[in-house]
Tab-separated table of C-alpha atoms in Angstrom:
chain	number	residue	atom	x	y	z
A	13	MET	CA	97.644	76.930	130.177
A	14	LYS	CA	96.039	78.341	127.034
A	15	THR	CA	97.850	78.248	123.703
A	16	ILE	CA	97.619	81.374	121.554
A	17	VAL	CA	98.873	81.183	117.989
A	18	VAL	CA	99.401	84.178	115.733
A	19	ILE	CA	99.706	83.312	112.050
A	20	GLY	CA	101.617	86.035	110.210
A	21	GLY	CA	104.827	87.793	111.226
A	22	GLY	CA	104.179	91.231	109.794
A	23	ILE	CA	103.809	94.319	111.953
A	24	THR	CA	100.231	93.376	112.929
A	25	GLY	CA	101.202	89.911	114.121
A	26	LEU	CA	104.239	91.210	115.994
A	27	SER	CA	102.236	94.015	117.620
A	28	THR	CA	99.598	91.508	118.680
A	29	MET	CA	102.234	89.369	120.370
A	30	HIS	CA	103.882	92.386	121.984
A	31	TYR	CA	100.649	93.472	123.628
A	32	ILE	CA	99.634	89.948	124.629
A	33	GLU	CA	103.002	89.511	126.367
A	34	ARG	CA	102.643	92.901	128.007
A	35	GLN	CA	99.116	92.276	129.284
A	36	LEU	CA	99.973	88.788	130.524
A	37	GLN	CA	102.800	90.283	132.569
A	38	GLU	CA	100.571	93.048	133.922
A	39	GLN	CA	97.934	90.521	134.982
A	40	ASN	CA	100.502	88.024	136.306
A	41	ALA	CA	99.039	85.446	133.936
A	42	ALA	CA	100.616	82.861	131.636
A	43	ALA	CA	99.944	81.428	128.183
A	44	LYS	CA	101.861	79.526	125.541
A	45	LEU	CA	102.575	81.940	122.673
A	46	ILE	CA	103.483	80.784	119.159
A	47	LEU	CA	104.008	82.931	116.065
A	48	ILE	CA	104.087	81.248	112.629
A	49	GLU	CA	105.533	82.983	109.566
A	50	GLY	CA	105.796	81.452	106.113
A	51	HIS	CA	108.929	83.384	105.202
A	52	HIS	CA	112.299	82.967	106.894
A	53	GLU	CA	112.284	86.678	107.822
A	54	LEU	CA	109.605	88.560	109.736
A	55	GLY	CA	108.206	91.889	108.626
A	56	GLY	CA	105.638	91.254	105.905
A	57	LYS	CA	105.515	94.384	103.736
A	58	ILE	CA	108.334	95.971	105.755
A	59	ARG	CA	111.563	95.009	104.005
A	60	SER	CA	114.818	96.965	104.051
A	61	GLN	CA	117.795	96.275	101.810
A	62	GLN	CA	121.223	97.888	101.901
A	63	ILE	CA	123.115	97.854	98.613
A	64	GLY	CA	126.363	99.758	98.600
A	65	GLU	CA	125.898	103.178	100.116
A	66	PHE	CA	122.074	103.109	99.910
A	67	ILE	CA	119.323	101.830	102.216
A	68	MET	CA	116.163	100.981	100.279
A	69	GLU	CA	112.725	100.160	101.672
A	70	THR	CA	111.124	97.790	99.201
A	71	GLY	CA	107.847	97.994	101.121
A	72	ALA	CA	106.700	100.724	103.509
A	73	ASP	CA	109.347	103.415	103.965
A	74	SER	CA	108.076	105.020	107.178
A	75	MET	CA	105.384	105.310	109.834
A	76	VAL	CA	103.076	108.238	110.576
A	77	ALA	CA	104.464	109.691	113.801
A	78	ARG	CA	101.195	111.092	115.122
A	79	HIS	CA	99.200	107.894	114.678
A	80	PRO	CA	98.084	106.627	118.099
A	81	GLY	CA	100.329	103.851	119.300
A	82	VAL	CA	103.257	104.260	116.894
A	83	LEU	CA	105.657	106.088	119.196
A	84	ASP	CA	104.259	104.159	122.162
A	85	LEU	CA	105.431	100.896	120.611
A	86	VAL	CA	108.843	102.350	119.744
A	87	ARG	CA	109.292	103.456	123.349
A	88	GLU	CA	107.969	100.217	124.835
A	89	VAL	CA	110.572	98.148	122.969
A	90	GLN	CA	113.216	100.770	123.862
A	91	PHE	CA	114.177	101.690	120.314
A	92	GLU	CA	113.869	105.474	120.453
A	93	HIS	CA	117.612	105.974	120.058
A	94	GLU	CA	117.378	104.653	116.471
A	95	LEU	CA	114.550	106.977	115.391
A	96	VAL	CA	114.955	109.323	112.435
A	97	TYR	CA	112.405	111.860	111.197
A	98	ASN	CA	111.711	112.878	107.633
A	99	ALA	CA	113.247	116.053	106.255
A	100	THR	CA	110.495	118.562	105.592
A	101	GLY	CA	110.191	120.150	102.204
A	102	ILE	CA	108.045	120.833	99.193
A	103	SER	CA	106.022	118.130	97.488
A	104	TYR	CA	105.133	118.702	93.864
A	105	ILE	CA	102.522	117.705	91.320
A	106	HIS	CA	103.873	117.016	87.831
A	107	THR	CA	101.405	118.206	85.208
A	108	ASN	CA	101.792	119.676	81.727
A	109	ASN	CA	105.401	118.473	82.044
A	110	GLU	CA	106.116	120.940	84.846
A	111	LEU	CA	106.521	120.620	88.588
A	112	HIS	CA	103.955	122.623	90.572
A	113	ALA	CA	104.408	122.914	94.326
A	114	ILE	CA	101.547	121.594	96.438
A	115	PRO	CA	100.754	124.732	98.455
A	116	THR	CA	101.753	124.839	102.096
A	117	GLY	CA	98.705	125.022	104.306
A	118	SER	CA	97.029	122.117	102.516
A	119	THR	CA	96.502	118.520	103.536
A	120	PHE	CA	96.285	115.864	100.825
A	121	GLY	CA	95.976	118.766	98.396
A	122	ILE	CA	92.915	120.175	100.195
A	123	PRO	CA	93.466	123.857	101.099
A	124	MET	CA	93.031	124.518	104.807
A	125	ASN	CA	92.846	128.295	104.391
A	126	GLU	CA	92.345	130.965	101.740
A	127	GLU	CA	96.090	131.687	101.530
A	128	SER	CA	96.808	128.113	100.502
A	129	LEU	CA	94.034	128.207	97.923
A	130	ILE	CA	95.276	131.471	96.395
A	131	ALA	CA	98.862	130.173	96.269
A	132	SER	CA	97.974	127.208	94.056
A	133	THR	CA	99.492	127.427	90.564
A	134	LEU	CA	97.379	124.498	89.398
A	135	LEU	CA	93.966	126.170	89.543
A	136	THR	CA	92.288	128.906	87.526
A	137	ASP	CA	90.677	131.868	89.293
A	138	GLU	CA	87.265	130.398	88.520
A	139	GLU	CA	88.242	127.070	90.099
A	140	LYS	CA	89.467	128.869	93.217
A	141	GLN	CA	86.189	130.751	93.504
A	142	ARG	CA	84.320	127.460	93.146
A	143	VAL	CA	86.168	126.070	96.186
A	144	LEU	CA	84.959	129.025	98.274
A	145	GLN	CA	81.355	128.243	97.375
A	146	ASP	CA	81.582	125.289	99.763
A	147	ALA	CA	80.463	127.611	102.567
A	148	THR	CA	77.116	128.172	100.791
A	149	ILE	CA	76.310	124.523	99.998
A	150	PRO	CA	74.527	122.540	102.729
A	151	ASN	CA	75.259	118.861	103.284
A	152	ASP	CA	71.949	117.113	102.748
A	153	ARG	CA	73.190	113.832	101.280
A	154	PHE	CA	76.710	112.738	102.263
A	155	THR	CA	77.798	110.505	105.145
A	156	LYS	CA	81.121	108.885	106.011
A	157	GLU	CA	80.105	105.901	103.906
A	158	SER	CA	79.809	108.071	100.777
A	159	SER	CA	82.436	108.244	98.040
A	160	ILE	CA	85.266	110.630	98.995
A	161	GLY	CA	85.531	111.712	95.346
A	162	GLU	CA	81.842	112.561	95.038
A	163	PHE	CA	81.894	114.339	98.415
A	164	LEU	CA	84.854	116.561	97.539
A	165	GLN	CA	83.677	117.330	94.018
A	166	TYR	CA	80.189	118.297	95.205
A	167	PHE	CA	81.492	120.826	97.714
A	168	LEU	CA	84.817	121.987	96.235
A	169	GLY	CA	84.323	121.543	92.506
A	170	GLU	CA	85.714	119.264	89.835
A	171	GLY	CA	88.761	121.436	89.048
A	172	ILE	CA	90.572	121.183	92.369
A	173	VAL	CA	89.650	117.525	92.805
A	174	ARG	CA	90.967	116.528	89.378
A	175	LYS	CA	94.049	118.739	89.353
A	176	GLN	CA	95.227	118.897	92.966
A	177	ILE	CA	93.436	116.524	95.349
A	178	ALA	CA	92.934	113.335	93.338
A	179	PRO	CA	96.621	112.877	92.446
A	180	VAL	CA	97.597	113.119	96.110
A	181	LEU	CA	94.831	111.031	97.658
A	182	ALA	CA	94.967	108.370	94.954
A	183	GLY	CA	98.712	108.144	95.519
A	184	VAL	CA	98.271	107.592	99.240
A	185	TYR	CA	95.282	105.229	99.165
A	186	SER	CA	96.049	103.404	95.886
A	187	GLY	CA	92.575	103.645	94.452
A	188	ASP	CA	89.996	105.607	92.518
A	189	LEU	CA	88.630	108.416	94.708
A	190	TYR	CA	85.120	107.712	93.459
A	191	GLU	CA	85.335	104.123	94.685
A	192	LEU	CA	86.839	104.938	98.110
A	193	SER	CA	84.685	105.970	101.054
A	194	VAL	CA	85.162	109.025	103.231
A	195	ALA	CA	85.390	106.680	106.231
A	196	SER	CA	88.358	104.793	104.786
A	197	THR	CA	90.281	107.946	103.859
A	198	LEU	CA	89.544	111.235	105.657
A	199	PRO	CA	86.496	110.612	107.894
A	200	TYR	CA	86.838	113.911	109.733
A	201	LEU	CA	85.907	115.880	106.595
A	202	VAL	CA	82.214	115.045	107.004
A	203	ASP	CA	82.358	116.278	110.609
A	204	TYR	CA	84.065	119.478	109.485
A	205	LYS	CA	81.393	120.118	106.883
A	206	ASN	CA	78.494	119.335	109.209
A	207	ASN	CA	79.818	121.145	112.273
A	208	TYR	CA	81.417	124.229	110.726
A	209	GLY	CA	79.560	124.769	107.470
A	210	SER	CA	82.561	124.270	105.201
A	211	ILE	CA	85.573	121.987	104.970
A	212	MET	CA	87.962	124.940	105.165
A	213	ALA	CA	86.229	126.299	108.288
A	214	GLY	CA	86.671	122.878	109.892
A	215	PHE	CA	90.388	122.941	109.158
A	216	LYS	CA	90.640	126.448	110.639
A	217	ALA	CA	88.933	125.279	113.823
A	218	HIS	CA	91.512	122.492	114.143
A	219	ARG	CA	94.423	124.575	112.924
A	220	GLU	CA	96.613	123.961	115.949
A	221	GLN	CA	96.638	120.178	115.648
A	222	PHE	CA	97.510	120.360	111.945
A	223	GLU	CA	100.269	122.908	112.532
A	224	LYS	CA	101.797	120.639	115.174
A	225	ALA	CA	101.769	117.769	112.707
A	226	ALA	CA	102.984	119.808	109.731
A	227	ASP	CA	106.692	119.095	110.281
A	228	LYS	CA	108.335	115.757	110.891
A	229	LYS	CA	105.226	113.750	110.106
A	230	PHE	CA	106.988	110.476	109.499
A	231	ILE	CA	109.526	108.297	111.283
A	232	SER	CA	111.957	105.595	110.234
A	233	PHE	CA	115.130	104.077	111.703
A	234	ARG	CA	118.843	104.618	111.101
A	235	GLN	CA	119.449	101.152	109.692
A	236	GLY	CA	116.084	100.855	107.973
A	237	MET	CA	112.568	99.794	108.895
A	238	SER	CA	113.503	96.111	109.115
A	239	ASP	CA	115.783	96.945	112.038
A	240	PHE	CA	112.670	97.848	114.028
A	241	ILE	CA	111.100	94.490	113.127
A	242	HIS	CA	114.217	92.619	114.279
A	243	HIS	CA	114.205	94.559	117.551
A	244	ILE	CA	110.566	93.736	118.258
A	245	GLU	CA	111.323	90.075	117.581
A	246	LYS	CA	114.191	90.116	120.099
A	247	SER	CA	111.959	91.772	122.683
A	248	LEU	CA	109.376	88.952	122.531
A	249	THR	CA	111.082	86.665	125.022
A	250	GLN	CA	107.990	84.562	125.751
A	251	VAL	CA	107.151	83.792	122.103
A	252	GLU	CA	108.111	80.652	120.201
A	253	PHE	CA	108.798	81.559	116.565
A	254	LYS	CA	108.250	79.139	113.709
A	255	LYS	CA	109.606	80.642	110.490
A	256	GLY	CA	109.714	79.243	106.991
A	257	VAL	CA	106.599	77.114	107.522
A	258	GLU	CA	103.018	77.826	106.541
A	259	VAL	CA	99.693	76.781	107.996
A	260	SER	CA	98.077	74.520	105.406
A	261	ALA	CA	94.847	73.640	107.221
A	262	ILE	CA	92.766	74.623	110.248
A	263	VAL	CA	90.331	72.101	111.750
A	264	GLN	CA	88.037	72.798	114.682
A	265	GLU	CA	88.114	70.016	117.268
A	266	ASN	CA	86.314	70.086	120.619
A	267	GLY	CA	86.431	73.857	120.924
A	268	ARG	CA	90.107	74.050	119.938
A	269	TYR	CA	91.830	74.364	116.568
A	270	ALA	CA	94.290	71.908	115.026
A	271	LEU	CA	96.717	73.817	112.808
A	272	THR	CA	98.518	71.633	110.279
A	273	LEU	CA	101.836	73.084	109.125
A	274	SER	CA	103.565	72.605	105.785
A	275	ASP	CA	106.333	70.578	107.478
A	276	GLY	CA	103.834	68.078	108.887
A	277	GLN	CA	103.619	69.445	112.428
A	278	VAL	CA	100.211	69.851	114.044
A	279	ILE	CA	99.711	72.552	116.687
A	280	ASP	CA	96.626	72.715	118.895
A	281	ALA	CA	95.487	76.251	119.673
A	282	ASP	CA	92.843	77.636	121.996
A	283	ILE	CA	92.930	80.980	120.191
A	284	ALA	CA	94.318	81.743	116.741
A	285	VAL	CA	94.903	85.095	115.072
A	286	LEU	CA	95.017	85.266	111.283
A	287	ALA	CA	97.263	88.256	110.610
A	288	VAL	CA	97.744	87.291	106.970
A	289	PRO	CA	96.343	88.553	103.646
A	290	ASN	CA	92.688	87.972	102.857
A	291	GLU	CA	93.555	85.510	100.077
A	292	THR	CA	95.364	83.310	102.606
A	293	VAL	CA	92.501	83.536	105.094
A	294	LYS	CA	90.042	82.488	102.381
A	295	GLN	CA	92.111	79.365	101.684
A	296	LEU	CA	92.392	78.423	105.364
A	297	LEU	CA	88.762	78.958	106.372
A	298	VAL	CA	86.827	76.841	103.900
A	299	ASN	CA	83.267	77.959	104.517
A	300	GLU	CA	80.785	78.936	101.802
A	301	GLU	CA	79.078	81.543	103.977
A	302	LEU	CA	82.410	83.254	104.619
A	303	THR	CA	83.872	82.845	101.139
A	304	GLN	CA	81.214	84.986	99.479
A	305	HIS	CA	82.184	87.860	101.786
A	306	PHE	CA	85.943	87.305	101.572
A	307	GLU	CA	85.639	87.682	97.812
A	308	GLN	CA	84.363	91.247	98.256
A	309	PHE	CA	87.714	92.461	99.607
A	310	THR	CA	89.874	93.778	96.786
A	311	ASN	CA	93.577	94.350	96.237
A	312	GLY	CA	95.689	96.508	93.986
A	313	SER	CA	99.151	96.089	92.526
A	314	ALA	CA	102.222	98.278	92.280
A	315	ILE	CA	105.791	98.234	91.029
A	316	THR	CA	108.430	100.288	92.840
A	317	LEU	CA	111.888	101.016	91.482
A	318	TYR	CA	114.852	102.562	93.273
A	319	ALA	CA	117.661	104.168	91.323
A	320	GLY	CA	120.836	105.322	93.055
A	321	PHE	CA	123.267	107.646	91.277
A	322	ASN	CA	126.839	108.726	91.735
A	323	VAL	CA	125.741	112.360	91.677
A	324	PRO	CA	125.125	114.631	94.672
A	325	ASP	CA	121.645	114.932	96.105
A	326	SER	CA	121.992	118.714	95.663
A	327	VAL	CA	121.023	118.363	91.964
A	328	LEU	CA	117.411	118.158	93.138
A	329	PRO	CA	115.142	121.217	93.214
A	330	ALA	CA	115.721	123.190	96.399
A	331	ASP	CA	113.681	121.941	99.370
A	332	GLY	CA	111.889	119.334	97.238
A	333	THR	CA	111.088	115.826	98.485
A	334	GLY	CA	109.235	114.340	95.513
A	335	PHE	CA	106.242	114.586	93.226
A	336	ILE	CA	102.931	113.001	92.240
A	337	VAL	CA	101.983	112.772	88.582
A	338	SER	CA	98.716	114.316	87.429
A	339	HIS	CA	97.146	114.531	83.987
A	340	ASN	CA	98.867	115.872	80.862
A	341	SER	CA	102.282	114.454	81.734
A	342	ASP	CA	104.721	112.522	79.577
A	343	LEU	CA	105.932	110.602	82.634
A	344	LEU	CA	104.851	106.991	83.011
A	345	CYS	CA	105.355	106.783	86.790
A	346	ASN	CA	102.544	107.682	89.192
A	347	ALA	CA	104.853	109.293	91.719
A	348	SER	CA	108.445	109.676	92.826
A	349	THR	CA	110.036	110.114	96.236
A	350	TRP	CA	113.447	111.787	96.322
A	351	THR	CA	114.520	109.399	99.025
A	352	SER	CA	118.000	110.757	99.725
A	353	ARG	CA	116.473	114.201	100.326
A	354	LYS	CA	113.555	113.048	102.431
A	355	TRP	CA	115.576	110.467	104.395
A	356	ALA	CA	119.234	111.461	104.729
A	357	HIS	CA	120.132	108.175	106.438
A	358	THR	CA	119.402	106.256	103.204
A	359	SER	CA	122.458	107.674	101.392
A	360	ASN	CA	125.735	107.330	103.279
A	361	ASN	CA	127.675	109.607	100.925
A	362	GLY	CA	124.969	112.167	100.207
A	363	ASN	CA	124.381	110.869	96.688
A	364	LEU	CA	121.044	110.860	94.901
A	365	LEU	CA	118.545	108.042	95.561
A	366	VAL	CA	115.096	108.227	93.990
A	367	ARG	CA	112.127	105.884	94.193
A	368	LEU	CA	109.507	105.656	91.439
A	369	PHE	CA	106.033	104.136	91.750
A	370	TYR	CA	104.000	102.489	88.990
A	371	LYS	CA	100.500	101.601	90.199
A	372	ASP	CA	97.721	99.591	88.605
A	373	SER	CA	95.708	102.789	88.175
A	374	ASN	CA	98.242	103.647	85.468
A	375	PRO	CA	96.682	103.204	81.980
A	376	ARG	CA	99.809	101.339	80.859
A	377	TYR	CA	100.195	99.223	83.973
A	378	GLU	CA	99.553	95.848	82.316
A	379	GLU	CA	102.229	96.648	79.776
A	380	LEU	CA	104.638	97.722	82.509
A	381	ALA	CA	103.941	94.626	84.616
A	382	ALA	CA	104.878	92.402	81.671
A	383	MET	CA	108.226	94.135	81.118
A	384	SER	CA	111.620	92.733	82.065
A	385	ASP	CA	113.652	94.471	84.766
A	386	GLU	CA	115.875	95.929	82.033
A	387	GLN	CA	112.877	97.427	80.217
A	388	LEU	CA	111.419	98.829	83.445
A	389	THR	CA	114.766	100.404	84.258
A	390	GLU	CA	114.817	102.175	80.889
A	391	ILE	CA	111.297	103.503	81.491
A	392	ALA	CA	112.295	104.737	84.955
A	393	LEU	CA	115.461	106.437	83.750
A	394	GLU	CA	113.455	108.264	81.094
A	395	ASP	CA	111.073	109.452	83.839
A	396	VAL	CA	114.071	110.667	85.854
A	397	ARG	CA	115.465	112.459	82.821
A	398	LEU	CA	112.173	114.182	81.974
A	399	SER	CA	111.347	115.215	85.549
A	400	LEU	CA	114.808	116.071	86.915
A	401	ASN	CA	116.953	116.536	83.796
A	402	ILE	CA	119.371	113.853	85.027
A	403	GLU	CA	120.919	111.695	82.323
A	404	ASP	CA	123.505	109.804	84.406
A	405	LYS	CA	123.325	106.025	84.581
A	406	PRO	CA	122.483	104.630	88.020
A	407	THR	CA	124.977	102.676	90.078
A	408	VAL	CA	122.173	100.746	91.796
A	409	VAL	CA	118.688	99.661	90.668
A	410	ASN	CA	116.221	97.752	92.839
A	411	ILE	CA	112.793	96.652	91.551
A	412	THR	CA	109.963	95.250	93.669
A	413	LYS	CA	106.631	94.021	92.324
A	414	TRP	CA	103.693	93.886	94.727
A	415	MET	CA	101.215	91.975	92.578
A	416	ASN	CA	97.660	91.926	93.922
A	417	LYS	CA	98.950	92.523	97.459
A	418	MET	CA	97.888	96.116	98.197
A	419	PRO	CA	94.522	96.158	100.067
A	420	ARG	CA	92.047	98.587	98.513
A	421	TYR	CA	89.268	99.930	100.705
A	422	ASP	CA	86.427	100.476	98.262
A	423	LEU	CA	82.798	101.246	99.067
A	424	ALA	CA	81.961	97.556	99.647
A	425	HIS	CA	84.684	97.070	102.289
A	426	ARG	CA	82.748	98.123	105.377
A	427	ASP	CA	79.673	95.964	104.713
A	428	ALA	CA	81.859	92.984	103.819
A	429	LEU	CA	83.820	93.364	107.061
A	430	ILE	CA	80.679	93.560	109.187
A	431	ALA	CA	79.330	90.404	107.544
A	432	VAL	CA	82.635	88.549	107.964
A	433	GLU	CA	82.911	89.475	111.644
A	434	GLN	CA	79.379	88.181	112.275
A	435	LYS	CA	80.037	84.895	110.476
A	436	MET	CA	83.428	84.442	112.172
A	437	ALA	CA	81.819	84.800	115.609
A	438	GLU	CA	79.297	82.154	114.607
A	439	HIS	CA	81.560	79.587	112.920
A	440	TYR	CA	85.029	80.276	114.403
A	441	PRO	CA	84.464	81.990	117.778
A	442	ASN	CA	88.110	81.839	118.881
A	443	ILE	CA	89.749	82.755	115.584
A	444	LEU	CA	90.363	86.459	115.131
A	445	LEU	CA	91.062	88.251	111.868
A	446	ALA	CA	93.717	90.966	111.885
A	447	GLY	CA	95.865	92.939	109.497
A	448	CYS	CA	95.737	95.388	106.645
A	449	SER	CA	93.283	93.392	104.520
A	450	TYR	CA	90.592	94.367	107.009
A	451	TYR	CA	91.525	97.031	109.554
A	452	GLY	CA	93.643	99.736	107.912
A	453	VAL	CA	96.586	99.810	105.539
A	454	GLY	CA	99.060	102.078	107.336
A	455	ILE	CA	101.618	100.742	109.807
A	456	GLY	CA	100.039	102.827	112.541
A	457	ALA	CA	96.653	101.218	111.867
A	458	CYS	CA	98.289	97.770	111.966
A	459	ILE	CA	99.934	98.496	115.309
A	460	GLN	CA	96.629	99.706	116.756
A	461	ASN	CA	94.866	96.657	115.320
A	462	GLY	CA	97.459	94.431	117.017
A	463	ARG	CA	96.856	96.174	120.322
A	464	ASP	CA	93.064	95.853	119.979
A	465	THR	CA	93.391	92.182	119.035
A	466	ALA	CA	95.513	91.490	122.108
A	467	THR	CA	92.879	93.135	124.302
A	468	LYS	CA	90.146	90.937	122.780
A	469	ILE	CA	92.261	87.841	123.422
A	470	MET	CA	92.880	88.773	127.035
A	471	ALA	CA	89.140	89.286	127.524
A	472	LYS	CA	88.516	85.789	126.146
A	473	ILE	CA	91.114	84.313	128.499
A	474	SER	CA	89.630	86.168	131.468
A	475	ASN	CA	86.202	84.822	130.577
A	476	ASN	CA	87.701	81.325	130.108
A	477	LEU	CA	87.018	81.585	126.365
């Protein structure tokens, strides 16, 4: 019987185990399955905390409902009854110390039709006319490996990119638009431009699919995202879990791998999956040829702060769910989600819960990162006061610092990944890389990566490695 070890108990590692178990059952096959997680709790960047009346997600707060595989996994582990969908509403951009609604009919700030473009209060008439010139500009230079910032500015103009698109996309992908590729953000935009002559025409041709996805885009769970993690863990009846121990060394021996754990145990594996951050992988696989490529993967940092108030959620602007900060703003945060409005289940008594984000793209980030929790709280409360005119003191504050742990898919990512995959096949043929450092940062991408990894493992088993 083969031994398969997954190192890392985040959503990628758990999804990998789920689909290995599932495929083993379907094929009436057997294998010894072990999952190793350094923390005492599974979940990785999915962490829910309940303090008083509030549920706070200190990591990811939701999953994209339409991403392939997300709802499939929820159904397969029979957890649909706990699903909750986001409340729909208006997202804003805070600029010139005012909130401007991101026009309906746009995606990531990119107008999908003329009505959305005209409705924007962020753009001048000249900037709106510049967007329409896209239809007259041929694409003779851009591919999916090009910079998304350069691509959008070339066709739509600097005004809309700087004022409306960049704040949204940078908020989602945690990076500089000019250092992120089209492929790692919105790959379909190149197809729209090439096939329909303009980005807007491409959106119009795919209008139906975007309208279907316009409402209830995101899902969470009544008791928080961690409840989903716990349920997946319970469903994995064939898996042996080892929590609170780390893998300290991996040695290849006679076609197998000896995994030395921090508690002194040694586990022999036929196949190992490294569903852990790139920095951990680099420490475990000591190989000069690989190290030079591992060093090309980059990470960002962020601080998130929740503040819960003993004031009703109704003090918020009508139908609003949060804002992203653009230029010319006195706010120090990069964005804010009005959590109690967007996710009603997070506030048992209907009181206000807001989440503020401070990312390393912020010019004052180093200063913020060095602050005490008390100083950060004062900064956040001033941001709340300036943006929402709320001067009450919070009843709950929760601060999480993700230091150098947010994968950033810059223009070097794709080439580095191709090189790493080639070297891994050569030096470690039965060790597979997985997770958000390499194959997508969203939970949906991690679930799909887990499914794909399981399929690769089953193919190796069928071919007797």
